[in-house]
Coordinates of N, CA and C in Angstrom, one line a residue:
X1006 N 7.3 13.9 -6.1 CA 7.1 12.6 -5.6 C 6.2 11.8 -6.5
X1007 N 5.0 12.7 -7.0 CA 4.6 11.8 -8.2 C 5.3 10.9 -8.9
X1008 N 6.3 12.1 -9.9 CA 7.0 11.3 -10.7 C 8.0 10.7 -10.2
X1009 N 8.6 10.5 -9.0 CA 9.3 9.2 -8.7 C 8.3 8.1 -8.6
X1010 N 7.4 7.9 -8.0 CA 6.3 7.2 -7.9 C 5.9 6.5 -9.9
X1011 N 5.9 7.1 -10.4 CA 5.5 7.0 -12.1 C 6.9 6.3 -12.3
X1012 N 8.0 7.0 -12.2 CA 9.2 6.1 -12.5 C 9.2 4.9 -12.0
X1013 N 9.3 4.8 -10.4 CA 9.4 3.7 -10.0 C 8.2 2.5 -10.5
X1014 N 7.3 3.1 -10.5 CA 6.3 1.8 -11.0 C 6.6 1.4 -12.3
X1015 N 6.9 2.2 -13.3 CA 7.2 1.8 -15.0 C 8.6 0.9 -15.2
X1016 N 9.8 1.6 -13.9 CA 11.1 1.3 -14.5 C 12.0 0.2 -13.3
X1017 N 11.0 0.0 -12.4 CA 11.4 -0.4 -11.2 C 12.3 0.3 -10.6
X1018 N 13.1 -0.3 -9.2 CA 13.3 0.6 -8.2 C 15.0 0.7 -8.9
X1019 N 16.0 -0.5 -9.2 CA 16.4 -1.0 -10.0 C 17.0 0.0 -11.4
X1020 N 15.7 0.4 -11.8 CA 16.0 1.2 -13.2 C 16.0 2.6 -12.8
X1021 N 15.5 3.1 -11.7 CA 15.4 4.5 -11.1 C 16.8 5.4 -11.7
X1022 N 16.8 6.0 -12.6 CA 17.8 6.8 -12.9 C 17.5 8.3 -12.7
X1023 N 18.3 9.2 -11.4 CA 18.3 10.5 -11.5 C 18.0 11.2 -12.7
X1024 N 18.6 11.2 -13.4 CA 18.6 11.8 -14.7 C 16.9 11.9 -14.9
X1025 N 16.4 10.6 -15.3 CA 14.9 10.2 -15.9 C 14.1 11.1 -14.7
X1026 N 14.1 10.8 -13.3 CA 13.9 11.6 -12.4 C 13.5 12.9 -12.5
X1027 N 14.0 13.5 -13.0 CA 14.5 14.9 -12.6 C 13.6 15.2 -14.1
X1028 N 13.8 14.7 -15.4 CA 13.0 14.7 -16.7 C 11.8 14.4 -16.7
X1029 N 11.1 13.2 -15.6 CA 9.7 13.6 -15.8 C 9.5 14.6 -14.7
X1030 N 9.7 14.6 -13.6 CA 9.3 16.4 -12.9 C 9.6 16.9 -13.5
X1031 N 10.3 17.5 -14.8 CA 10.7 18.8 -15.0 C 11.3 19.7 -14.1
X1032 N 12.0 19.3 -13.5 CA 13.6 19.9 -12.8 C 14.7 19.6 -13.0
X1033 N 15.6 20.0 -12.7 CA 17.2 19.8 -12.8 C 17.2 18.2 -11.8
X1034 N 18.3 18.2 -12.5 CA 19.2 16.7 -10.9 C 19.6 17.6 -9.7
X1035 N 20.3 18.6 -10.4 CA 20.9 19.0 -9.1 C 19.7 19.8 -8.0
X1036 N 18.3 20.0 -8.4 CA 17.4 20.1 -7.7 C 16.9 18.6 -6.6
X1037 N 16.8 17.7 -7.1 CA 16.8 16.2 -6.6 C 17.5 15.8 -5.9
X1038 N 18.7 16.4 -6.3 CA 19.8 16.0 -5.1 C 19.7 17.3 -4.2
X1039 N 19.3 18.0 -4.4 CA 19.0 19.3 -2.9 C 18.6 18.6 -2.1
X1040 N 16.6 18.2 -2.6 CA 16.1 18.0 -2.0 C 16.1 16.4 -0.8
X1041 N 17.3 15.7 -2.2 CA 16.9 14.3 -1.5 C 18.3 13.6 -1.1
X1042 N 19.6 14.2 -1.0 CA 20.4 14.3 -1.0 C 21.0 12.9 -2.1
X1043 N 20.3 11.8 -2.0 CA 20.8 10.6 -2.6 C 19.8 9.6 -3.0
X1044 N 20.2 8.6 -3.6 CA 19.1 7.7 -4.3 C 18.3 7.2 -2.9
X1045 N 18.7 6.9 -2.2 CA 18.3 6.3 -0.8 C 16.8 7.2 -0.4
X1046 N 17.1 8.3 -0.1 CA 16.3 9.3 0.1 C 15.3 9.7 -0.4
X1047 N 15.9 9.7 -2.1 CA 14.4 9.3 -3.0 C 13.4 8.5 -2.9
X1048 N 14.1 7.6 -2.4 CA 13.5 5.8 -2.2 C 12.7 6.3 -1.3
X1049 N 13.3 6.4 -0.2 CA 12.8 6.8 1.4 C 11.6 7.9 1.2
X1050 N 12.0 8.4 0.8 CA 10.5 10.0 0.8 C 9.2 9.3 -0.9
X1051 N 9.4 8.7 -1.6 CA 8.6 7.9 -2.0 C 8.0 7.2 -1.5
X1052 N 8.5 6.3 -0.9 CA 7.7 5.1 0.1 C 6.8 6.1 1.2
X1053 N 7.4 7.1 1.6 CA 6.3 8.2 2.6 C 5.1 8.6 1.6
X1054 N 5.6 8.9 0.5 CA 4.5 9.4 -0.2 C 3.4 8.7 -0.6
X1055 N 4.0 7.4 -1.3 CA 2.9 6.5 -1.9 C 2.3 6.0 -0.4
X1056 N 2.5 5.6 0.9 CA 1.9 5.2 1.8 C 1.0 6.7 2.3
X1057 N 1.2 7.6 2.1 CA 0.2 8.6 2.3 C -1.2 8.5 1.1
X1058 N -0.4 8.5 0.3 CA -1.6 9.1 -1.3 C -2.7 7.3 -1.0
X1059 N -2.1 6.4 -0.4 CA -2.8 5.1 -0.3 C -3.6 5.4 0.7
X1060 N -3.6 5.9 2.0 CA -4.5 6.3 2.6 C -5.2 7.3 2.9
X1061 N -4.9 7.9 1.7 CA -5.8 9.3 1.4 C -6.9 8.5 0.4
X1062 N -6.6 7.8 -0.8 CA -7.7 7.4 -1.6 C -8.3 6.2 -0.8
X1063 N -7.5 5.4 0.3 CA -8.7 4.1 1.1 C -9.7 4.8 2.1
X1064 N -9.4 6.2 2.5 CA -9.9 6.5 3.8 C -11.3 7.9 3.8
X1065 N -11.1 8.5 2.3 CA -11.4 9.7 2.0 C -13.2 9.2 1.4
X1066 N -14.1 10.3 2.0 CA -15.1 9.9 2.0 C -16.0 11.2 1.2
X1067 N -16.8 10.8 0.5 CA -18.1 12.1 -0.2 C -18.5 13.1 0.8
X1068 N -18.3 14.2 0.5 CA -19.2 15.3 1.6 C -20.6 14.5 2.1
X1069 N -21.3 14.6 3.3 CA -22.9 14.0 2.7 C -22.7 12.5 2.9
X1070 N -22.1 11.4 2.2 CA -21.9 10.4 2.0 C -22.7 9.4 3.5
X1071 N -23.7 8.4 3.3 CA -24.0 7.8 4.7 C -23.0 7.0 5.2
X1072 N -22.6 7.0 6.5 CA -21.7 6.7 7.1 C -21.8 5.3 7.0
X1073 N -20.8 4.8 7.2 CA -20.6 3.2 6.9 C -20.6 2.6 7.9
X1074 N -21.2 1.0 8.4 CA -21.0 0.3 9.5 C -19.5 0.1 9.9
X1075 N -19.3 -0.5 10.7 CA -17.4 -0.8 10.7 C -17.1 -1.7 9.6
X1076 N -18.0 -2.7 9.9 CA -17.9 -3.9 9.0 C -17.6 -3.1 7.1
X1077 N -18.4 -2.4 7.0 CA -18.4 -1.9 5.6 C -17.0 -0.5 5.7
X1078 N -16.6 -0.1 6.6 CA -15.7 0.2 6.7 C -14.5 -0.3 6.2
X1079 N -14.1 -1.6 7.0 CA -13.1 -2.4 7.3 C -13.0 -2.6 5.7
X1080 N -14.1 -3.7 4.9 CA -14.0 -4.0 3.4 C -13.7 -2.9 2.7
X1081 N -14.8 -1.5 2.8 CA -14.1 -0.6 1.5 C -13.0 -0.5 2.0
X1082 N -12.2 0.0 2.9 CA -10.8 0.1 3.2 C -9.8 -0.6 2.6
X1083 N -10.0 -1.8 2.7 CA -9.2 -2.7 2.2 C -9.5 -3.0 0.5
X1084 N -10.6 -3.0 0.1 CA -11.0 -3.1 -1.7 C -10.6 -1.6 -2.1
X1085 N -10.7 -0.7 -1.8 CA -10.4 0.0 -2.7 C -8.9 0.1 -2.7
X1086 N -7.8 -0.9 -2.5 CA -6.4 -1.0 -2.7 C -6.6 -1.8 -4.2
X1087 N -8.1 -2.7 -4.1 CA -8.0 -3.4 -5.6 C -8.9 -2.6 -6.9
X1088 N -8.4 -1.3 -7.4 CA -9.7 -0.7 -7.9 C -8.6 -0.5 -9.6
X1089 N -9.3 -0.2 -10.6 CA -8.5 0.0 -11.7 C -9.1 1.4 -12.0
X1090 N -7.5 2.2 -11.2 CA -8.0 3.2 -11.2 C -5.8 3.5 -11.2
X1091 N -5.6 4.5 -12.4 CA -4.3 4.7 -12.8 C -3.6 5.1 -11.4
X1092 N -4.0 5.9 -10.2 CA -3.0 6.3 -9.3 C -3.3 5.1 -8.1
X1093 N -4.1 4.2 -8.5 CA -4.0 3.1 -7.6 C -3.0 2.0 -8.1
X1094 N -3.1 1.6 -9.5 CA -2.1 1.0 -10.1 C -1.1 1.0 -10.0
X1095 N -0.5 2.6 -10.5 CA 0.6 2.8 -9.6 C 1.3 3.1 -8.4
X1096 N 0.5 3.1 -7.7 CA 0.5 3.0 -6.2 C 1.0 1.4 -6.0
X1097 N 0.3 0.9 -6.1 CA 0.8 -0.7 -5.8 C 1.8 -1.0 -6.7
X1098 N 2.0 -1.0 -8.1 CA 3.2 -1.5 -8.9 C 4.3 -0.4 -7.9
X1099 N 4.3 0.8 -7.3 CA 5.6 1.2 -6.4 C 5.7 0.7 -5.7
X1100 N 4.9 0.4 -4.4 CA 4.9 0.1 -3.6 C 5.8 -1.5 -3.6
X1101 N 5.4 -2.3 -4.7 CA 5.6 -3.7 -4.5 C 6.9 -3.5 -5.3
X1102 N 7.4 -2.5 -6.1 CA 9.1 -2.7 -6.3 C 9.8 -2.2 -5.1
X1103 N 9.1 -1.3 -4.2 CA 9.5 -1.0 -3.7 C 10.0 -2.3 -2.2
X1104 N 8.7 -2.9 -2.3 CA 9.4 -4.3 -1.1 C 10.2 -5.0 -1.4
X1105 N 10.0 -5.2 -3.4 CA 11.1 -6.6 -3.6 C 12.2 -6.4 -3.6
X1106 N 12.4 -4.7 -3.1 CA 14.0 -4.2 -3.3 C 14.6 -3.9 -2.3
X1107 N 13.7 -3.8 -1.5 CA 14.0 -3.9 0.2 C 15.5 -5.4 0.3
X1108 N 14.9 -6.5 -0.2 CA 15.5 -7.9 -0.4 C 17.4 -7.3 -0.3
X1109 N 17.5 -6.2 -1.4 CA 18.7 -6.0 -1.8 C 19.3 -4.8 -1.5
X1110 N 18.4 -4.3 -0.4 CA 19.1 -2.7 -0.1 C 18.1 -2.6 1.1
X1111 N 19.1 -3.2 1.9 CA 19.1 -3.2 3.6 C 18.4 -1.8 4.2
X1112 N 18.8 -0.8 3.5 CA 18.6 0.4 4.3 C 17.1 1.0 4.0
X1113 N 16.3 0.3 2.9 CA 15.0 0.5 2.9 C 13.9 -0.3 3.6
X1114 N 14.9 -1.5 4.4 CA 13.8 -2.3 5.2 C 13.4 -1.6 6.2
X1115 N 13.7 -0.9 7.0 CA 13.4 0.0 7.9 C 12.4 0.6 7.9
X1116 N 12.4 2.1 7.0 CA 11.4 2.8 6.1 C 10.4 1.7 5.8
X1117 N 10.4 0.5 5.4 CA 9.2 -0.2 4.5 C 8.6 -1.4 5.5
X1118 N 9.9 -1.4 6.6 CA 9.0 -2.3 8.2 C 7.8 -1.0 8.7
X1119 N 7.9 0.2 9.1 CA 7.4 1.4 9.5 C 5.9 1.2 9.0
X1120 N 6.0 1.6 7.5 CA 5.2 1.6 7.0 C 3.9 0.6 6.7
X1121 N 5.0 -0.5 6.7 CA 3.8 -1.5 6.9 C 2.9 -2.1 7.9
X1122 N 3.9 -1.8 9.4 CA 3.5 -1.6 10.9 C 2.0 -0.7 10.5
X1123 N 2.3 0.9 10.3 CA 1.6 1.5 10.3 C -0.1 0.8 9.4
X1124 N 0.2 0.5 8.5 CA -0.9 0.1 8.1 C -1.6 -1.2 8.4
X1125 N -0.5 -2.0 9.2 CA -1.3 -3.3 10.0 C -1.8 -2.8 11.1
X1126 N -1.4 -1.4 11.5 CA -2.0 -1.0 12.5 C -3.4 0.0 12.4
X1127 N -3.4 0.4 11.7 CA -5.0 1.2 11.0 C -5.5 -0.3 10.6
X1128 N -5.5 -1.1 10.0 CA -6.5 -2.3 9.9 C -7.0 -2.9 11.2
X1129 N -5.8 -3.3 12.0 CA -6.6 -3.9 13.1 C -7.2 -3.0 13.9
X1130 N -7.3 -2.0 13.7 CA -8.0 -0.9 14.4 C -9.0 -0.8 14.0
X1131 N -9.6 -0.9 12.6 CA -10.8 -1.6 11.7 C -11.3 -2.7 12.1
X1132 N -10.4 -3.5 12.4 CA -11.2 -4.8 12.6 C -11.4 -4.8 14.3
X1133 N -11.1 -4.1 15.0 CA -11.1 -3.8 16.4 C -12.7 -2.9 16.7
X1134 N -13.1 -2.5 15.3 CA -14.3 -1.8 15.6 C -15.1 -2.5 15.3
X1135 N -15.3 -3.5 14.3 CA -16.2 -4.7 14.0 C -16.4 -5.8 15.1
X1136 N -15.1 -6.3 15.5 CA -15.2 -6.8 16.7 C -14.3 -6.7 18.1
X1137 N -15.1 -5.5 19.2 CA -14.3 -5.2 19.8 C -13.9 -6.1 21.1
X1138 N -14.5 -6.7 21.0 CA -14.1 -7.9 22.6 C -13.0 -8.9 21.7
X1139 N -12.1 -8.7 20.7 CA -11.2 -9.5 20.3 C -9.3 -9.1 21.5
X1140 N -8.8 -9.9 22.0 CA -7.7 -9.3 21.6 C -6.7 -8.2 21.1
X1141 N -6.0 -7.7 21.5 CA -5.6 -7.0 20.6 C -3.9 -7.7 19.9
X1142 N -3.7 -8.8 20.4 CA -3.1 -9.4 19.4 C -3.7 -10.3 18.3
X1143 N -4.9 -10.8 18.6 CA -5.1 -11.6 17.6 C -5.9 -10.4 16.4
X1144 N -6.4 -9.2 16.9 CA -6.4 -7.9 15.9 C -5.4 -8.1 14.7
X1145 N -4.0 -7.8 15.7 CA -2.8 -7.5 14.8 C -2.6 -8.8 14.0
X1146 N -2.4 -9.8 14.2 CA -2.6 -11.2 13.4 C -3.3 -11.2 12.7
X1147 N -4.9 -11.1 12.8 CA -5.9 -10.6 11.4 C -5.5 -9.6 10.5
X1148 N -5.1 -8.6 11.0 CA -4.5 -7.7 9.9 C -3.2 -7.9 9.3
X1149 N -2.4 -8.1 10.1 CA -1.2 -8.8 9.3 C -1.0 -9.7 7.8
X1150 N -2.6 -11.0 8.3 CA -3.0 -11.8 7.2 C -3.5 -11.3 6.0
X1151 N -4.7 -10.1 6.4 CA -5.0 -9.2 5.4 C -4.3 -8.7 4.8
X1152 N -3.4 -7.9 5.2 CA -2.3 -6.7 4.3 C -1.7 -7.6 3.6
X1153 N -1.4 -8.7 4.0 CA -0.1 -9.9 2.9 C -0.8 -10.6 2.1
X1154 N -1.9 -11.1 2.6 CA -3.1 -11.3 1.2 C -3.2 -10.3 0.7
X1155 N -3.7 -9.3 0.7 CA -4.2 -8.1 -0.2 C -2.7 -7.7 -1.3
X1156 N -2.0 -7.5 -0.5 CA -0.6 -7.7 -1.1 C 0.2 -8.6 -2.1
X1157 N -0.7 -9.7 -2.1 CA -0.2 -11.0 -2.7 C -1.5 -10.5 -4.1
X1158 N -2.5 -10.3 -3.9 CA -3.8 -10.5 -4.6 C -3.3 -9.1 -5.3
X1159 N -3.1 -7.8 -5.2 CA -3.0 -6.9 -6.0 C -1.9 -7.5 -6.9
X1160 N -0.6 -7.9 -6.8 CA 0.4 -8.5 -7.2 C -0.1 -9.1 -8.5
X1161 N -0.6 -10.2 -8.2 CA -1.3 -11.6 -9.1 C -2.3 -10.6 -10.3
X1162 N -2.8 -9.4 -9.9 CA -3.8 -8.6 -10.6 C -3.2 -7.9 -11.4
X1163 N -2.2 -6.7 -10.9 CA -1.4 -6.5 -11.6 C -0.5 -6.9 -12.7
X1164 N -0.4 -8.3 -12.5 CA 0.6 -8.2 -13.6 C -0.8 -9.4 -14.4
X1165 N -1.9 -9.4 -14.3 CA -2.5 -10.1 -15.4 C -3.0 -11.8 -15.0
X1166 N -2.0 -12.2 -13.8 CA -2.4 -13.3 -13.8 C -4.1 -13.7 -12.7
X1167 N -4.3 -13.0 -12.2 CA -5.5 -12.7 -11.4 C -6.6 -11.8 -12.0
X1168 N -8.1 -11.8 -12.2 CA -9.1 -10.7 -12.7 C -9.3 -9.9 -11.4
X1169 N -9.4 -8.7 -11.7 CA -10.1 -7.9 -10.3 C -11.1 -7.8 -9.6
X1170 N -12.1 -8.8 -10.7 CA -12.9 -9.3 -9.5 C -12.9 -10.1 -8.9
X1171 N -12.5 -11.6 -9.5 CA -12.1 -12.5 -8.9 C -11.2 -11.9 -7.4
X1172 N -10.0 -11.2 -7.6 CA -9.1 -10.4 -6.7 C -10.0 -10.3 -5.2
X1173 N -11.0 -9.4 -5.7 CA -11.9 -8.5 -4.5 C -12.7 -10.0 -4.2
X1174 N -13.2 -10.5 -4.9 CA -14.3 -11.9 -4.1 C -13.4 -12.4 -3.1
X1175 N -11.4 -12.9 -3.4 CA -11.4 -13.6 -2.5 C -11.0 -12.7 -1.5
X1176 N -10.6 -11.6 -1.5 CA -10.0 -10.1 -0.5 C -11.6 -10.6 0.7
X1177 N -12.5 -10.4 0.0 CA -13.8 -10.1 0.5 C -14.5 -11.5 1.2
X1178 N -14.1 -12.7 1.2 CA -13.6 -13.9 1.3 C -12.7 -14.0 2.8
X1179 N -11.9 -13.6 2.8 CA -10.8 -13.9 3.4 C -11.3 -12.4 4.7
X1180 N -11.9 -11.9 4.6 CA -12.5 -10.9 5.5 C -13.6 -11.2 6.6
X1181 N -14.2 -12.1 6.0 CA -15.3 -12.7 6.2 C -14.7 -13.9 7.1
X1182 N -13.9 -15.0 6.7 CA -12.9 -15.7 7.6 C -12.0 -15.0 8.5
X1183 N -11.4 -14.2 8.5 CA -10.9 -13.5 9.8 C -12.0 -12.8 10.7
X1184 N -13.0 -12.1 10.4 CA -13.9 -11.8 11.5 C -14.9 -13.4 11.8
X1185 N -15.1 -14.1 11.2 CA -15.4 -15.3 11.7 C -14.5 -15.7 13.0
X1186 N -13.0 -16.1 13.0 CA -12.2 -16.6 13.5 C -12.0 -15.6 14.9
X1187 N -12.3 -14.4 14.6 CA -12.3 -13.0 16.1 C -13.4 -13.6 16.7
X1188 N -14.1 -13.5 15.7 CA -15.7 -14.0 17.1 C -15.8 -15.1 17.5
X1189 N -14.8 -16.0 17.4 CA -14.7 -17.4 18.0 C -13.8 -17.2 19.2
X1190 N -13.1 -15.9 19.5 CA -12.4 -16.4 20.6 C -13.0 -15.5 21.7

């Protein structure tokens, strides 16, 4: 899963060739096709993977470490998706070929609706502990706006036209205006 994750982010989803596949794992194809019976599959159990390893490195904490307010929760949670750190990089350059290809191969919108449910739904559960007399739709609306900003901001970072800190100020920005706008209603 790594190295699909390594392919897909260098070659896009597009350039994904079994062959190349199977050459950076160091396995056969016909191992890849056991496991994954078809390109679809690969796609499909990558997208599981990179949305795991993403909330393993947002969620994972130091032995010992002081426990964080929600508030400081909610932010690292969401900043450490903008960190210059190589398996976050590629994490997001997958993940984002992985949506723009959704556009052209119907059968990964599914798999990449799931996923992103899922993690609109761990955020507003973040922001449901910051402010809990909110809604629980206007929760999911705050996080919704998060994840598609955050989304749009790694994007802009990644390919050079954004700094990463500028990135995180306005991530951290736009955090600050959604719990403003929860405690107004």
């Amino acid at each position: 899963m790594e190295a699909a994750a390594r392919v897909i982010a260098r070659r896009g989803v597009r350039g994904l060739r079994v062959e190349e596949l199977a050459a950076e794992a160091g396995v056969s194809t016909a191992l890849i096709y056991y496991h994954f019976k078809d390109r679809a599959g690969i796609l499909r159990r990558t997208l599981e993977f990179i949305s795991d390893r993403a909330e393993r490195y947002t969620t994972e904490r130091a032995t010992g470490a002081v426990p964080l307010s929600p508030r400081e929760e909610l932010e690292q949670t969401l900043l450490l998706e903008l960190q210059d750190e190589a398996v976050v990089r590629e994490n997001s350059t997958a993940w984002g070929e992985l949506r723009a290809n959704a556009i052209f191969e119907p059968e990964l919108r599914e798999d990449l609706a799931k996923a992103t449910l899922i993690w609109v739904q761990e955020i507003a559960d973040l922001l449901g502990q910051v402010s809990p007399m909110s809604p629980a739709a206007s929760l999911a609306a705050s996080a919704e706006r998060l994840t598609a900003l955050l989304e749009g901001l790694s994007m802009r970072w990644l390919s050079g036209i954004l700094p990463l800190t500028h990135a995180r100020t306005l991530l951290l920005d736009a955090i600050a205006v959604e719990l403003e706008r929860l405690d107004r209603r």
